[in-house]
Coordinates of C-alpha atoms in Angstrom, one line a residue:
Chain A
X1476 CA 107.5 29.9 -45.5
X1477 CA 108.8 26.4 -44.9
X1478 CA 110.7 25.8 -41.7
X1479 CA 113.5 23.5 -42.0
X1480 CA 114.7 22.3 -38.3
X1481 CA 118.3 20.9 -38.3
X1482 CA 119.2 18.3 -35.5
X1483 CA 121.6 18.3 -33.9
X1484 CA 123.3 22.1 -33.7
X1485 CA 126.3 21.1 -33.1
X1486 CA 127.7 17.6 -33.5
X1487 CA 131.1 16.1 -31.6
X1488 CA 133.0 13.2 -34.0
X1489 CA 136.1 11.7 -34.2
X1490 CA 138.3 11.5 -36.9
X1491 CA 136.9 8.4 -38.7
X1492 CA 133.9 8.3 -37.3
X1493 CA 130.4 8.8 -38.7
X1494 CA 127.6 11.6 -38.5
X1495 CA 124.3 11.8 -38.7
X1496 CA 122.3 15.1 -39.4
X1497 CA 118.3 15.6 -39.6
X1498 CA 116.4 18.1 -41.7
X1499 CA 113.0 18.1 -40.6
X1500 CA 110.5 20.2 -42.7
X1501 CA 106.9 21.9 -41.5
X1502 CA 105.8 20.9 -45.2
X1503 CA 106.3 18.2 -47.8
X1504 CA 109.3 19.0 -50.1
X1505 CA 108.0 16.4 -52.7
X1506 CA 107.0 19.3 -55.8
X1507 CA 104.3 18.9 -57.9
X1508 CA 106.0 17.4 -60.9
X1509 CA 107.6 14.6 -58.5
X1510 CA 111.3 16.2 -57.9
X1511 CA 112.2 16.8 -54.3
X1512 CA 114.5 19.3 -54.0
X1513 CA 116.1 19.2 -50.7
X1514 CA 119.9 19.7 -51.0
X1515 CA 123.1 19.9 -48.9
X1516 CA 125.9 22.4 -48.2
X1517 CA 129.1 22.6 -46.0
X1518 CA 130.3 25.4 -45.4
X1519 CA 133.8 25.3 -44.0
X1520 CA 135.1 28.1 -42.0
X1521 CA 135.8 31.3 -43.4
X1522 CA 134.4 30.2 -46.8
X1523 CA 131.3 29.7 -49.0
X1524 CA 128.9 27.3 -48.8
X1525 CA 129.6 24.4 -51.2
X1526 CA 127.0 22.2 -53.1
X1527 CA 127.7 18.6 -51.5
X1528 CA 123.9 17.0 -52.3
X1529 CA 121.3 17.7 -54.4
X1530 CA 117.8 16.1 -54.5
X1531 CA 117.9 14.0 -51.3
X1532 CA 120.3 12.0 -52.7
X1533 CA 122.8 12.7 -55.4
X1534 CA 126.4 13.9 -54.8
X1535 CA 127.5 16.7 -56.7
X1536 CA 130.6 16.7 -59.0
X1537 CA 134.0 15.7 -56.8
X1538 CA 132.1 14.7 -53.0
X1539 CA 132.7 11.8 -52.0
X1540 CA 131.1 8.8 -51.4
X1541 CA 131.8 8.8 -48.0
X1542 CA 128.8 11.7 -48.1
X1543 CA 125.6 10.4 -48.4
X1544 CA 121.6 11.6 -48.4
X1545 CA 118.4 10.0 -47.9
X1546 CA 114.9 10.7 -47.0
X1547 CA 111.7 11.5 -48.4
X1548 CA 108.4 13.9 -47.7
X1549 CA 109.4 15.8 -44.7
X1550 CA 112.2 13.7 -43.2
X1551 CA 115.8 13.6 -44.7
X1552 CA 119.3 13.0 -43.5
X1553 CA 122.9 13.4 -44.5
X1554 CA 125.4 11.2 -43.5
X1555 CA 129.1 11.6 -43.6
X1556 CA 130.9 8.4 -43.0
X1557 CA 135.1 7.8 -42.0
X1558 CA 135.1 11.9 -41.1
X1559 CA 138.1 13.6 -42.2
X1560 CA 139.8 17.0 -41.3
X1561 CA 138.7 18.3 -44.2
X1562 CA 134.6 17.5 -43.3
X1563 CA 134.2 20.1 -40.4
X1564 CA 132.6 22.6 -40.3
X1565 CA 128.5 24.0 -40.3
X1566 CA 126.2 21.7 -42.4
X1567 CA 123.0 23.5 -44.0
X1568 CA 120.2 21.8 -45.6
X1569 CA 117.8 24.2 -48.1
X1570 CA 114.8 23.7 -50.0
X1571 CA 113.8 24.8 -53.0
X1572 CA 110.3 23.0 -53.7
X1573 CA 108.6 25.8 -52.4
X1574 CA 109.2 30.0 -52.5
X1575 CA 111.0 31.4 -51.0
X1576 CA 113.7 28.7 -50.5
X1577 CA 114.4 28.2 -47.4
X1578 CA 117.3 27.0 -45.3
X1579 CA 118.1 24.7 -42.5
X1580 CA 119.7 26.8 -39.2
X1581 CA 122.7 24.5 -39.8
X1582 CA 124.8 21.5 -38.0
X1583 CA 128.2 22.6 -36.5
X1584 CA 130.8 19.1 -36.9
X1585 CA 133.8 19.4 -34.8
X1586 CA 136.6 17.4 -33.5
X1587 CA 136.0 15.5 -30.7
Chain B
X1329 CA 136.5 26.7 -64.3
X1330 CA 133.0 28.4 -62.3
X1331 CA 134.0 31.8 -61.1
X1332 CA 131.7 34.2 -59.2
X1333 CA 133.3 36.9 -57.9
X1334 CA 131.5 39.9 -55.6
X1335 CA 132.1 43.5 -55.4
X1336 CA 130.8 46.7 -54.0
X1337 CA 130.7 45.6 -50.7
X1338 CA 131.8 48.2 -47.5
X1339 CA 130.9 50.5 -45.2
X1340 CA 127.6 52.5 -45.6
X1341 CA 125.5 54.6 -43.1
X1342 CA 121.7 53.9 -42.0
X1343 CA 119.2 54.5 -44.7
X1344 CA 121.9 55.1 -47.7
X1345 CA 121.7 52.2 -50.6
X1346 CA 124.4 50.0 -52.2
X1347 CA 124.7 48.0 -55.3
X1348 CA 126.6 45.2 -55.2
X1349 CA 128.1 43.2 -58.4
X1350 CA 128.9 40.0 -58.9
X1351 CA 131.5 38.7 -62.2
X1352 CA 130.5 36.0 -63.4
X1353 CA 133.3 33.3 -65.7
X1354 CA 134.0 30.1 -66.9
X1355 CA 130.5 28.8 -68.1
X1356 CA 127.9 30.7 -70.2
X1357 CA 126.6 33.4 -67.6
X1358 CA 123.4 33.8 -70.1
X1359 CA 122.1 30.1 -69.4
X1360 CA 121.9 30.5 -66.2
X1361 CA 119.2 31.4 -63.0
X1362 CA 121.4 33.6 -60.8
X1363 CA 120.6 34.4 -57.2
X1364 CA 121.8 36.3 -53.9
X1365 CA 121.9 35.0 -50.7
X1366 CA 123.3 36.8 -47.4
X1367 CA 124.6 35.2 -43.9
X1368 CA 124.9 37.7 -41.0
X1369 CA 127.7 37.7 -38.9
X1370 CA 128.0 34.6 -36.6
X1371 CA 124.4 33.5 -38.1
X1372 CA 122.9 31.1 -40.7
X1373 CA 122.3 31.4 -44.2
X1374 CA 119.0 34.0 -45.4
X1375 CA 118.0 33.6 -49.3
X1376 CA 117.5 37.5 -50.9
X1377 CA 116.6 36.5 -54.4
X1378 CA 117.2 35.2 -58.1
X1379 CA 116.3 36.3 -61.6
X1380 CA 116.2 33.7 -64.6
X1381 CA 118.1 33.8 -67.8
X1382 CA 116.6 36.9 -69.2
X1383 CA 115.2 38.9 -66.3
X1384 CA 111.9 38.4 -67.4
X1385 CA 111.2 36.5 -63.7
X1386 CA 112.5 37.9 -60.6
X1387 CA 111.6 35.8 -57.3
X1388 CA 112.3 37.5 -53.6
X1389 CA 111.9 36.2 -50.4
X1390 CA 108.8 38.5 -49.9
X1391 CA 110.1 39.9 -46.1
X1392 CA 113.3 41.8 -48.0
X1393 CA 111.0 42.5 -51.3
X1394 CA 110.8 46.0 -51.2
X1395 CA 114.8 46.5 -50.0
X1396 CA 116.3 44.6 -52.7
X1397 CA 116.3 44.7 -56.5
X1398 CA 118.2 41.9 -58.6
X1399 CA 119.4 42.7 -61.9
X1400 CA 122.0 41.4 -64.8
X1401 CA 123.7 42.2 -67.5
X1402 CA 124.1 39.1 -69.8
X1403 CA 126.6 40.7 -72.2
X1404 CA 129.0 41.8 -69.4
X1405 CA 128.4 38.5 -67.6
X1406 CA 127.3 40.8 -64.1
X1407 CA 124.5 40.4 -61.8
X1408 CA 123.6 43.0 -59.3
X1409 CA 122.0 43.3 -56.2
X1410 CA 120.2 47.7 -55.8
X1411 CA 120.4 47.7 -51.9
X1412 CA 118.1 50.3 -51.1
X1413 CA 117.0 51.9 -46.8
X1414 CA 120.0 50.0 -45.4
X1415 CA 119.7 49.4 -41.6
X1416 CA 122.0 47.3 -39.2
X1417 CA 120.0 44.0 -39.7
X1418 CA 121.3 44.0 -42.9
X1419 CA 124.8 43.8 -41.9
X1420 CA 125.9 40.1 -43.7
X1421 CA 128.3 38.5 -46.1
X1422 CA 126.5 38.6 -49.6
X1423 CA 127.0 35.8 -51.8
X1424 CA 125.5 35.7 -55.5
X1425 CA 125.0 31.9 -56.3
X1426 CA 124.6 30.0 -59.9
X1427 CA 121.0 28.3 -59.1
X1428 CA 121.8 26.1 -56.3
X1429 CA 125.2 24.9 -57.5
X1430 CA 128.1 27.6 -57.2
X1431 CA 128.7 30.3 -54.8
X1432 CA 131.0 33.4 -54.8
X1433 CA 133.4 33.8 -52.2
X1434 CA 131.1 36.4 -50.4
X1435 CA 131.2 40.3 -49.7
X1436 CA 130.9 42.4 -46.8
X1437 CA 128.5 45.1 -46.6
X1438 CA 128.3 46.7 -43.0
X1439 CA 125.6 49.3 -42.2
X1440 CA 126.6 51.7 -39.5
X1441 CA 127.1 55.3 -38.4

């Protein structure tokens, strides 16, 4: 299976502020027709995960700009830019390029 | 408006099975990959499963294979999840998920004596 590493675990910001998460994977997520499909989640506490990036890069319907993803092969990152109240909580990357999908062991952003 | 909502969760003792439901509304259930995914308590997220638009391809993460069978029924807009040998590892909040986008707000299953 594919081994997605998340760094850091857990992440200390200040409102305002911006983070930086890594998703590192053992293999490349680029799939044989081209697509990449790495995406992003938040999952605040006490709820279910939410789509906030799909692809490396796109924002789903309603995230904000201020959430961003990059990366390519192996190496990707989301960044979360002027971090709001509403933005903590545990971060989890999964792919889906290869079965089974696999996820990230997740990013905890708190308030510094 | 996406809703996925789970049911069926609860108590159960070692080895017994449980099927767990999940109601699917507001988009058209029948064009749609469905999938299960569980998060133990305090822990990260594990994928189960998901079956395509008319069961004719089921994929499992191949460690809970022979534990779990995914099902649906497209004119009652349901997906299930057949939990079958239940032991304590598989205490977890199930979610059923629409492909990668929406997620259900989660039930509990807890396997203990």
């Amino acid at each position: 299976d594919v081994v997605l590493t998340q760094t850091p675990v857990s992440l200390l910001i200040s409102l305002g502020g911006q983070a930086s998460i890594s998703c590192r994977s053992s293999q490349s997520l680029v799939h044989s027709n081209g697509n990449t499909y790495l995406h992003w989640y938040l999952q605040k506490p006490g709820q279910s995960p939410q789509l906030l990036i799909y692809q490396v890069s796109n924002r789903f319907s309603g995230i904000p700009d201020r959430f961003s993803g990059s990366g390519s092969g192996t190496d990707f990152t989301l960044k979360i830019s002027r971090v709001e109240p509403e933005d903590l909580g545990v971060y989890y990357c999964l792919q889906r390029t290869h079965n089974p999908p696999t996820f990230g062991g997740g990013t905890k952003l708190e308030l510094k | 408006e996406v809703k996925l909502v789970e049911s069926g969760g609860g108590l159960v003792q070692p080895g017994r099975s449980l099927k767990l439901s999940c109601a699917a509304s507001g988009f058209s259930f029948n064009d749609y990959w469905m999938g299960w995914v569980r998060q133990a308590p305090g822990k990260g997220l594990e994928w189960i499963g998901e079956i395509n638009q008319d069961s004719s391809t089921i994929n499992y993460t191949p460690s809970l294979k022979d534990k779990f069978t995914i099902s649906r029924d497209n004119a009652q807009n349901t997906l299930y999840l057949q939990m079958s040998k239940l032991g304590s590892e598989d205490t977890a909040i199930y979610y059923c998920a629409r492909e990668t986008t929406y997620w259900g707000q989660g039930v509990m299953v807890t396997v203990s004596s």
